Short mmCIF file of C-alpha atoms in Angstrom, two decimals:
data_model
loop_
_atom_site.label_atom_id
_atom_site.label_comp_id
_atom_site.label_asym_id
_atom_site.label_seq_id
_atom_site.Cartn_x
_atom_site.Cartn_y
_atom_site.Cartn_z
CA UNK A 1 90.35 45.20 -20.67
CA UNK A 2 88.79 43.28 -23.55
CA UNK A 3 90.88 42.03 -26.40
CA UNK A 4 91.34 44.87 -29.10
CA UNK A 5 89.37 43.77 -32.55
CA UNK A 6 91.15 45.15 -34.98
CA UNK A 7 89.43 46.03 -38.50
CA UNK A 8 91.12 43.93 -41.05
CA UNK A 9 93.69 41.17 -41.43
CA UNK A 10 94.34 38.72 -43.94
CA UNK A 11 93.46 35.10 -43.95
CA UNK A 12 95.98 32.69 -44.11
CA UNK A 13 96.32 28.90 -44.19
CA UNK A 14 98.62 26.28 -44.50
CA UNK A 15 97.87 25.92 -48.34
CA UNK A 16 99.46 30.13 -48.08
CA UNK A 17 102.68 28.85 -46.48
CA UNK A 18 103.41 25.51 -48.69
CA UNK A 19 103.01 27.72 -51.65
CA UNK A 20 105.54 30.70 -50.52
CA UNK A 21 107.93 28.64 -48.54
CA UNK A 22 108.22 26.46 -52.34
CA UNK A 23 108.78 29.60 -54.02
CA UNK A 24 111.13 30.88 -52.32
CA UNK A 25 112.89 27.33 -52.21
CA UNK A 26 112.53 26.68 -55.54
CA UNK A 27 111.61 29.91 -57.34
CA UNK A 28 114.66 30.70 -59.11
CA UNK A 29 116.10 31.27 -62.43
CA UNK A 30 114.17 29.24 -65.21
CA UNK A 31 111.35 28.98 -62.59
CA UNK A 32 111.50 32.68 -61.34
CA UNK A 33 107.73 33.40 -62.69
CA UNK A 34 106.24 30.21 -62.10
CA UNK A 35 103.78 31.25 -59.32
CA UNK A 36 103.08 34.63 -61.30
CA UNK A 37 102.24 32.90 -64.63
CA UNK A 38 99.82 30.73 -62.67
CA UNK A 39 98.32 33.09 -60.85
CA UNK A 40 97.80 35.43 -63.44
CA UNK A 41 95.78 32.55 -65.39
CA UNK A 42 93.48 31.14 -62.43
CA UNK A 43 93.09 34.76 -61.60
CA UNK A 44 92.05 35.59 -65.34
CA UNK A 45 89.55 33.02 -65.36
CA UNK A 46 88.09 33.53 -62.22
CA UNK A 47 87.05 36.91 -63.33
CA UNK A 48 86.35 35.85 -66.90
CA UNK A 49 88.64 37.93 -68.48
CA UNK A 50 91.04 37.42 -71.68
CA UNK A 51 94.32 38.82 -70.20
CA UNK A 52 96.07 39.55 -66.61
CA UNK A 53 98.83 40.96 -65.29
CA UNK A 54 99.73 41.11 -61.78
CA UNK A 55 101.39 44.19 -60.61
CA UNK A 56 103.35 45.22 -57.25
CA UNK A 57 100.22 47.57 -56.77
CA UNK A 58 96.49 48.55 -57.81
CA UNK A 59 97.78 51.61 -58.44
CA UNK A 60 100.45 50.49 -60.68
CA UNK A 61 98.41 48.39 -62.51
CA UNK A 62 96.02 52.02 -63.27
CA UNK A 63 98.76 53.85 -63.85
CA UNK A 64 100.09 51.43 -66.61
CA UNK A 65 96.70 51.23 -67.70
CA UNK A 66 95.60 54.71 -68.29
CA UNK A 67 99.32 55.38 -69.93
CA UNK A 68 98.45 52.45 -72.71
CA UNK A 69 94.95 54.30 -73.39
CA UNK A 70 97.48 57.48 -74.32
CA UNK A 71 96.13 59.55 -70.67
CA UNK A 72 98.97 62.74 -70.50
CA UNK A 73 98.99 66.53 -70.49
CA UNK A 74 95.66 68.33 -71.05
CA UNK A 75 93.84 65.36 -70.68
CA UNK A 76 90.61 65.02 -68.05
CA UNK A 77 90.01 61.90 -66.26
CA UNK A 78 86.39 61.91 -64.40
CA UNK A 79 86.31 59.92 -61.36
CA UNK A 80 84.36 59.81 -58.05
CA UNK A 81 85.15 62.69 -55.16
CA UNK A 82 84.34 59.63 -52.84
CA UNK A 83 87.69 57.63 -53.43
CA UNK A 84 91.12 56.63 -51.53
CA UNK A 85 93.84 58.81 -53.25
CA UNK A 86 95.83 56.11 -54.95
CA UNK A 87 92.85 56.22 -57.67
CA UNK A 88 93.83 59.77 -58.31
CA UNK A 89 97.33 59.82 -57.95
CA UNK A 90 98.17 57.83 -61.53
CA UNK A 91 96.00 60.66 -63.63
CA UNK A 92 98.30 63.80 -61.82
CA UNK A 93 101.59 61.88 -62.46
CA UNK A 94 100.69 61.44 -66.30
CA UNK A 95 99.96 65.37 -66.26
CA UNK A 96 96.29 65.09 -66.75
CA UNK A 97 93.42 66.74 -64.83
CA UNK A 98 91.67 64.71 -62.62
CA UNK A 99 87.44 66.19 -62.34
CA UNK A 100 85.69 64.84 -59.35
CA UNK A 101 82.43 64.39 -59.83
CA UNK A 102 79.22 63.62 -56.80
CA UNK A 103 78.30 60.07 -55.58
CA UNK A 104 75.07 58.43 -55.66
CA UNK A 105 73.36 58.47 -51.85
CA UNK A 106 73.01 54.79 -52.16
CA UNK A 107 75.77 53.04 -53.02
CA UNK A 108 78.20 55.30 -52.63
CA UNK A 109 79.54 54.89 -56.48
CA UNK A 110 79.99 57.56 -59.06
CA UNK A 111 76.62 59.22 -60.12
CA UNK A 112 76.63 58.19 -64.34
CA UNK A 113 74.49 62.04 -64.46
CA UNK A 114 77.19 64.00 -62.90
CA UNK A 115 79.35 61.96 -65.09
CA UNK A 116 77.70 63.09 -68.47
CA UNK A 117 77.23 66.04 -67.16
CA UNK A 118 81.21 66.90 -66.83
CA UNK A 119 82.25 65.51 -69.65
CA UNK A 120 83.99 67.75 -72.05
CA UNK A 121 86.31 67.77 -75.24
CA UNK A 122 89.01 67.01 -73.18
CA UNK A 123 87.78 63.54 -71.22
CA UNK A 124 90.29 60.99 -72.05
CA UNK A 125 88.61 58.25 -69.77
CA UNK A 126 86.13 57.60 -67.18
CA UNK A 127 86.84 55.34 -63.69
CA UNK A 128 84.32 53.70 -62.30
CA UNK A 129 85.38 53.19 -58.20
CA UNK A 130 83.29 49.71 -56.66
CA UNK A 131 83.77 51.36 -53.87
CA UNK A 132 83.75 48.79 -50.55
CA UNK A 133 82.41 46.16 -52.35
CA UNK A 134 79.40 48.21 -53.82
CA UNK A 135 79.06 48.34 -57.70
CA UNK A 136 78.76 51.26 -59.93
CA UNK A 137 75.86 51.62 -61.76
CA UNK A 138 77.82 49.56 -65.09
CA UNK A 139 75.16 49.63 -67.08
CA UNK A 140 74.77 53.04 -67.53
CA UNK A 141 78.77 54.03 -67.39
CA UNK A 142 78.85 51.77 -70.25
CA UNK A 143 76.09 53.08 -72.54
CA UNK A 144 77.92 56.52 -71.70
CA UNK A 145 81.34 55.28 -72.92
CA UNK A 146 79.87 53.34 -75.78
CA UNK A 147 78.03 56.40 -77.04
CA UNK A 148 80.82 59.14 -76.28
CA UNK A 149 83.80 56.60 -77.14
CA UNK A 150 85.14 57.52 -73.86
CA UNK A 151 86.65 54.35 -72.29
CA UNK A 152 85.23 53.17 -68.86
CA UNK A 153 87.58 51.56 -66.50
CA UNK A 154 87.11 49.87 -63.41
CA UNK A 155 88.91 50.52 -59.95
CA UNK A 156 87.65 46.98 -58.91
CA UNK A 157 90.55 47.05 -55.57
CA UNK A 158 88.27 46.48 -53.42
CA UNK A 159 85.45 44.78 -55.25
CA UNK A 160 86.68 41.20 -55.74
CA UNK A 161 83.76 39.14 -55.26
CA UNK A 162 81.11 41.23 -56.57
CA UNK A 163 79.02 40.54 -59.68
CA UNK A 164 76.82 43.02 -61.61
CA UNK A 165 73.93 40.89 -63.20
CA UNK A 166 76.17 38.45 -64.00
CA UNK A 167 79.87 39.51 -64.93
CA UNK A 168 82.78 40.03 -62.24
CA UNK A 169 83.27 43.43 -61.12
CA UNK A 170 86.40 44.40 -63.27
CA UNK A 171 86.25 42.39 -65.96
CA UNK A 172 83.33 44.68 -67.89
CA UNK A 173 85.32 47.99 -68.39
CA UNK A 174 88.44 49.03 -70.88
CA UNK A 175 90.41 47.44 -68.10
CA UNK A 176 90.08 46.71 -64.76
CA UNK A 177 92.23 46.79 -61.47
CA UNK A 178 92.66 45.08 -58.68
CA UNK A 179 94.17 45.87 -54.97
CA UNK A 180 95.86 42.68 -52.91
CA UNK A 181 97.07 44.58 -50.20
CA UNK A 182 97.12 43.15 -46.85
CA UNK A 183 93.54 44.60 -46.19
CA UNK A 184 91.92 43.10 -48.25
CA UNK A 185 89.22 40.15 -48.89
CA UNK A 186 92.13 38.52 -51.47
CA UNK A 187 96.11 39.53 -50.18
CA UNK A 188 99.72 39.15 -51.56
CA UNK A 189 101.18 41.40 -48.64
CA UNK A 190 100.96 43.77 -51.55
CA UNK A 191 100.32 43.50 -55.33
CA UNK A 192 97.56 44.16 -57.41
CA UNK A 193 96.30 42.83 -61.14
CA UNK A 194 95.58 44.46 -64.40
CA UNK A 195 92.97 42.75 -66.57
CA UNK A 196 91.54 43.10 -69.65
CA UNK A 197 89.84 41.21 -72.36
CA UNK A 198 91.29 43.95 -75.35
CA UNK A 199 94.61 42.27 -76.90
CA UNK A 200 95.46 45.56 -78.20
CA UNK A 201 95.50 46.92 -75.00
CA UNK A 202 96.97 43.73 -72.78
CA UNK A 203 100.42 43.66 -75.06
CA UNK A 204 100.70 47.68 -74.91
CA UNK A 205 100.65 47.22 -71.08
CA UNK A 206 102.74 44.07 -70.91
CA UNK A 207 105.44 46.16 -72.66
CA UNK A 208 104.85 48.94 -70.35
CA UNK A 209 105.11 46.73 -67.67
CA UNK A 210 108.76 45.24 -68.56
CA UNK A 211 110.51 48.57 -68.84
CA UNK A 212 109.26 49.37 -72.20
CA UNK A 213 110.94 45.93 -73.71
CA UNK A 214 108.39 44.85 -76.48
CA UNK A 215 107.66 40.69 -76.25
CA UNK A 216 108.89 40.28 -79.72
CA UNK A 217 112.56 42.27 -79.20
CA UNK A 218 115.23 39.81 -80.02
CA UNK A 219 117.91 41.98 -78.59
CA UNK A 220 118.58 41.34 -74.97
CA UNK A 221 118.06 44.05 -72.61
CA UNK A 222 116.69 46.32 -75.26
CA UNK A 223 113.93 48.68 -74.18
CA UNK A 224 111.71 49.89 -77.02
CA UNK A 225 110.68 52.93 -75.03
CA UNK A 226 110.75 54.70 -71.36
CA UNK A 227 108.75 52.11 -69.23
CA UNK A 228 107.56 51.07 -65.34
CA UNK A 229 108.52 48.74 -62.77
CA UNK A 230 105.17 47.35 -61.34
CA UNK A 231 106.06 43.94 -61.00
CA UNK A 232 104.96 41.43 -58.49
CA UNK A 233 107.35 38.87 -57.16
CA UNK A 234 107.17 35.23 -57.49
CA UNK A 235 106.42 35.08 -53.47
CA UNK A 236 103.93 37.30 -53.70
CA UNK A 237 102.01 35.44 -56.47
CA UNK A 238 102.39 32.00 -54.62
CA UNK A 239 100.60 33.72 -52.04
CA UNK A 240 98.14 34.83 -54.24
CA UNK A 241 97.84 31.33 -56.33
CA UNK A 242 96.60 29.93 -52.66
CA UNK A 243 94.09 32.71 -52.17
CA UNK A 244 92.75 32.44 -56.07
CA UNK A 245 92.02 28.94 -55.00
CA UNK A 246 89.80 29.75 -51.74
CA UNK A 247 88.38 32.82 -52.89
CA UNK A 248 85.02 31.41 -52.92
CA UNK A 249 85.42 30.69 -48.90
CA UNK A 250 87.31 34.16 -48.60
CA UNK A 251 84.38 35.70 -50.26
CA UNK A 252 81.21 33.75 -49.00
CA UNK A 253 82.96 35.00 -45.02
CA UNK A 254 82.76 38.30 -46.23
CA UNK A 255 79.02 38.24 -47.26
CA UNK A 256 78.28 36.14 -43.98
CA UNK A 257 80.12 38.68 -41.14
CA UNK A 258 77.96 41.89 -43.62
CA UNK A 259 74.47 39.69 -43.37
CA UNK A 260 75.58 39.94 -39.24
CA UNK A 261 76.10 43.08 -39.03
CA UNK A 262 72.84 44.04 -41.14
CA UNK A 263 71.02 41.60 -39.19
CA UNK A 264 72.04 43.13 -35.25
CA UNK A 265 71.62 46.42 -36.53
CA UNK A 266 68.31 46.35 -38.62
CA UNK A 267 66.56 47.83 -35.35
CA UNK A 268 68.51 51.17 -35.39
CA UNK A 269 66.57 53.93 -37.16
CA UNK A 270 68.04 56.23 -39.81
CA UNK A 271 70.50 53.54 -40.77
CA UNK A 272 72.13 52.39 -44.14
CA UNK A 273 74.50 49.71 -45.08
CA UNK A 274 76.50 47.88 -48.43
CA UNK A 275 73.34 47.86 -50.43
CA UNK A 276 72.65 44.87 -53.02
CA UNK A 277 70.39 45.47 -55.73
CA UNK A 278 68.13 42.52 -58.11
CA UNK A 279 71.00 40.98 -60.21
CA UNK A 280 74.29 41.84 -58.44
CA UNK A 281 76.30 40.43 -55.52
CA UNK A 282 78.17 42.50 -53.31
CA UNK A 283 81.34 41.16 -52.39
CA UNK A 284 81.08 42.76 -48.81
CA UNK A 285 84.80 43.84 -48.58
CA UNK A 286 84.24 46.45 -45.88
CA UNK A 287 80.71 46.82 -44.11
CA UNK A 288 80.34 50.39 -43.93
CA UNK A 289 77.50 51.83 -41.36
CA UNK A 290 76.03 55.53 -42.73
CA UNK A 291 73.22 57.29 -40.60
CA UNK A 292 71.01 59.67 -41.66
CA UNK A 293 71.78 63.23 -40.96
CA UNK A 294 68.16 63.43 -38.80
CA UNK A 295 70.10 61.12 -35.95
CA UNK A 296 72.65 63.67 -35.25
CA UNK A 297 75.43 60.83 -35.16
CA UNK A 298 78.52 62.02 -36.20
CA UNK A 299 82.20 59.98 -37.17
CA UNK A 300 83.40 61.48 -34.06
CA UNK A 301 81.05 60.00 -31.89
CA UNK A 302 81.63 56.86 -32.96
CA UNK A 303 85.19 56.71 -33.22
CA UNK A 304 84.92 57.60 -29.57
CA UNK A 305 83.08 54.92 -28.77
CA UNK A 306 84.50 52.18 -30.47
CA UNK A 307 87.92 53.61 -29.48
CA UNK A 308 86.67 53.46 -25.71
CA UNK A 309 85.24 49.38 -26.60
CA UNK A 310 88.79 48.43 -27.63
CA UNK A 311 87.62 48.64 -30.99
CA UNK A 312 89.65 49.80 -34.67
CA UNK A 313 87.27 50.99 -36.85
CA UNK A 314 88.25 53.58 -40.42
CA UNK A 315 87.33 56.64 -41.02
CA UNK A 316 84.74 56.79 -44.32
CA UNK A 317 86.82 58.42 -47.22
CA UNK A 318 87.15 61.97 -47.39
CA UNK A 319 86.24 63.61 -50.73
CA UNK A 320 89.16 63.98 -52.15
CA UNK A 321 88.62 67.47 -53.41
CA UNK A 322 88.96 68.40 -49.79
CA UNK A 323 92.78 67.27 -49.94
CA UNK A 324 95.42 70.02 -49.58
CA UNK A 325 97.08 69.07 -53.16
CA UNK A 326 94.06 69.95 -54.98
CA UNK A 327 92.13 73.45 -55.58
CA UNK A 328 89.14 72.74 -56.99
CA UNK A 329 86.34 72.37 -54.67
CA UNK A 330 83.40 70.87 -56.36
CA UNK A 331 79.50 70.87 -54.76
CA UNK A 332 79.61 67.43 -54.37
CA UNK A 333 77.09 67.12 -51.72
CA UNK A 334 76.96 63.49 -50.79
CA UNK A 335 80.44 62.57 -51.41
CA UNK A 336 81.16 65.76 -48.70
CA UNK A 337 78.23 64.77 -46.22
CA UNK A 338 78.39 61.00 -46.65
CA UNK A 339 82.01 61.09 -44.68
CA UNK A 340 80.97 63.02 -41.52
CA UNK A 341 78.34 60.08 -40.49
CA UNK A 342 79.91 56.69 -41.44
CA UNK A 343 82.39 54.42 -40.37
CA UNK A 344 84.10 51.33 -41.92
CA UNK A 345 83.44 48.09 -39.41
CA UNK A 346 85.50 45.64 -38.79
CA UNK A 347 85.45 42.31 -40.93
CA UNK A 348 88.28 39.69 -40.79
CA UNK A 349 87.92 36.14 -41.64
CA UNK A 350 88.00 34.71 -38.49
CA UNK A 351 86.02 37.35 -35.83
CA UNK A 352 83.77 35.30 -33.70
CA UNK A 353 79.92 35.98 -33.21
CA UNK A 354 81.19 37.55 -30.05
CA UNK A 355 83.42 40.07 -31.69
CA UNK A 356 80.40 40.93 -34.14
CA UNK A 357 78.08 41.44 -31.45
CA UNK A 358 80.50 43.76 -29.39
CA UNK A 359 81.29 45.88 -32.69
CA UNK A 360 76.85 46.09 -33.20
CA UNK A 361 76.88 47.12 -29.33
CA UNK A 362 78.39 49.79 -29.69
CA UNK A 363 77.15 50.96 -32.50
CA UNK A 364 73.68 50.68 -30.67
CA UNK A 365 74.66 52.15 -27.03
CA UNK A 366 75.82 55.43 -29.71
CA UNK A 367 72.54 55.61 -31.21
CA UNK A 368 70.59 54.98 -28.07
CA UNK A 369 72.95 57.70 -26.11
CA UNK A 370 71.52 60.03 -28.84
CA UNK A 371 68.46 58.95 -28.73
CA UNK A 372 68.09 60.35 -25.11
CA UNK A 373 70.46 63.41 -25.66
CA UNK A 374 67.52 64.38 -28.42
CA UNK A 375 64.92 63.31 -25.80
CA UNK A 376 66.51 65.17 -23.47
CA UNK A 377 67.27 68.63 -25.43
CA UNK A 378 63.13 68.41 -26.40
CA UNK A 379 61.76 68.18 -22.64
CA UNK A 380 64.30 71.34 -21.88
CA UNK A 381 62.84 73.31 -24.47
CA UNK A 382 58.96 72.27 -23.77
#
């Protein structure tokens, strides 16, 4: 049996364990938020942003963030029906009403028409998924904010790496997030980052973030209001100082193993991958293969397949209007259809030419078995 090639896992170097091992050595009392100070600076200017803070979770970090912007009951957040359920879960535990709007065929992202189109009295803010590495259309999200007053924000978790015509996905919205869990193209274990370039904004979330204690109390453990706990640990950040510093190399790997995988499978027919448009860069977190609905290939013949090649591959996300917990069931016809014909490839750091081949193999002996089950069906029915 071959070797299983498993679908993600984080790079790590030596630079990684010098960094953690002198945290946790050293990281202590006066020096307990060394690593986190620093890497919420280099991580700030990476992105070209005013302010960061790093969290113990993406989803922390959005839930902070839509609290400061004043999110709460009777209050509509639009977001994408194509999106992993942590995006969603923040708006439902402040009481508002999450309205899941269609994706665009091509990228994936929100659709900025069915976006205007939904929006109501009621829309207290607008999120903006990068979904896989792929960029929202910004442009026109923020001409829609700017002329409605309706914040945008960006769910940037798994967009680290991309630009769009120039500026960082993340760093263009209200505020932007950011996922470091172990899957992805920049890790802490787990973590995540809010950023923002509004002052306002950063100091209502930094107070937020320390159990409601304001920067300028004087009293000592004296919280100003009710609060979170998102915090990231000192460890964690080392971790993450190390990874700020070869994000360029985490990155670039990224965009190289994508370019393979677009480059094996150019041949098949009916095809689409991570698309990247005049003036943006697509960060390439997770190369994502869609077919056409005319090839008859479904996610469950692939996931067979790969699962028979020793192979992990993920699921495309469901809408998430099709989730138990939710009632409304919106015609959102791509983010519904989308699903049922893609998969999520495999893309670590260090997979060989070999393991890239053997992932495009099978993705061609599927479309080829097709091929002759259609060629097949038509000479029965001549």
């Amino acid at each position: 049996m071959t070797n299983r090639i498993f679908y993600t896992k984080p790079s790590i170097t030596q630079l990684e364990t010098d960094y953690a091992t002198d945290a946790a050595a050293t990281g202590w009392g006066a020096r307990c938020y060394d690593y986190i100070n620093r890497f919420e600076r280099d991580f700030k200017t990476y992105l070209g942003s005013d302010f960061a803070i790093a969290t113990s979770s993406c989803t922390g970090a959005m839930h902070m963030g839509l609290a400061a912007l004043g999110v709460g009951e009777g209050d509509e957040v639009i977001l994408a029906d194509t999106n992993w359920v942590a995006t969603v879960s923040p708006i439902v535990h402040l009481g508002a009403k999450p309205v899941f709007v269609d994706v665009l065929p091509d990228s994936w992202c929100i659709d900025p028409g069915e976006v205007e189109r939904h929006i109501t009295p009621k829309t207290k803010a607008i999120i903006a998924t990068h979904i896989y590495g792929n960029l929202c259309d910004m442009d026109a999200l923020l001409e829609i904010g700017k002329r409605t007053g309706i914040p945008v924000i960006e769910d940037a978790a798994e967009a680290i790496g991309s630009v769009w015509n120039g500026r960082r996905a993340g760093s263009m919205g209200a505020f932007g997030t950011f996922s470091f869990h172990g899957t992805k193209t920049l890790t802490t274990g787990e973590g995540g980052m809010f950023v923002t370039s509004d002052a306002v904004l950063h100091e209502r979330v930094l107070t937020l973030s320390n159990h409601g204690r304001a920067r300028g109390q004087t009293k000592q453990f004296w919280p100003d209001e009710i609060g979170f706990k998102y915090k990231m640990s000192n460890i964690q950040a080392a971790i993450g100082c190390a990874q700020i510093e070869r994000i360029d190399e985490l990155v670039a790997r990224k965009r190289e193993i994508l370019a393979a995988y677009m480059v094996r499978l150019s041949a098949l027919p009916g095809i689409s991958m991570n698309p990247e448009y005049s003036g943006t860069i697509n960060g390439a977190w997770m190369p994502t293969a869609v077919f056409h609905p005319s090839t008859g290939i479904t996610r469950e013949m692939m996931q067979q397949a790969f699962e028979a090649a020793n192979i992990d591959a993920r699921v495309f996300f469901y809408p998430l209007s099709s989730l138990s917990m939710f009632e409304d069931r919106p015609e959102n016809v791509n983010a519904w259809s989308i699903p049922g014909r893609a998969i999520n490839l495999p893309s670590y750091h260090d997979m060989s030419e070999a393991d890239i081949d053997r992932v495009a193999a099978t993705l061609l002996d599927v479309a080829a078995a097709r091929i002759y089950h259609n060629s097949a069906a038509l000479q029965q029915s001549a």
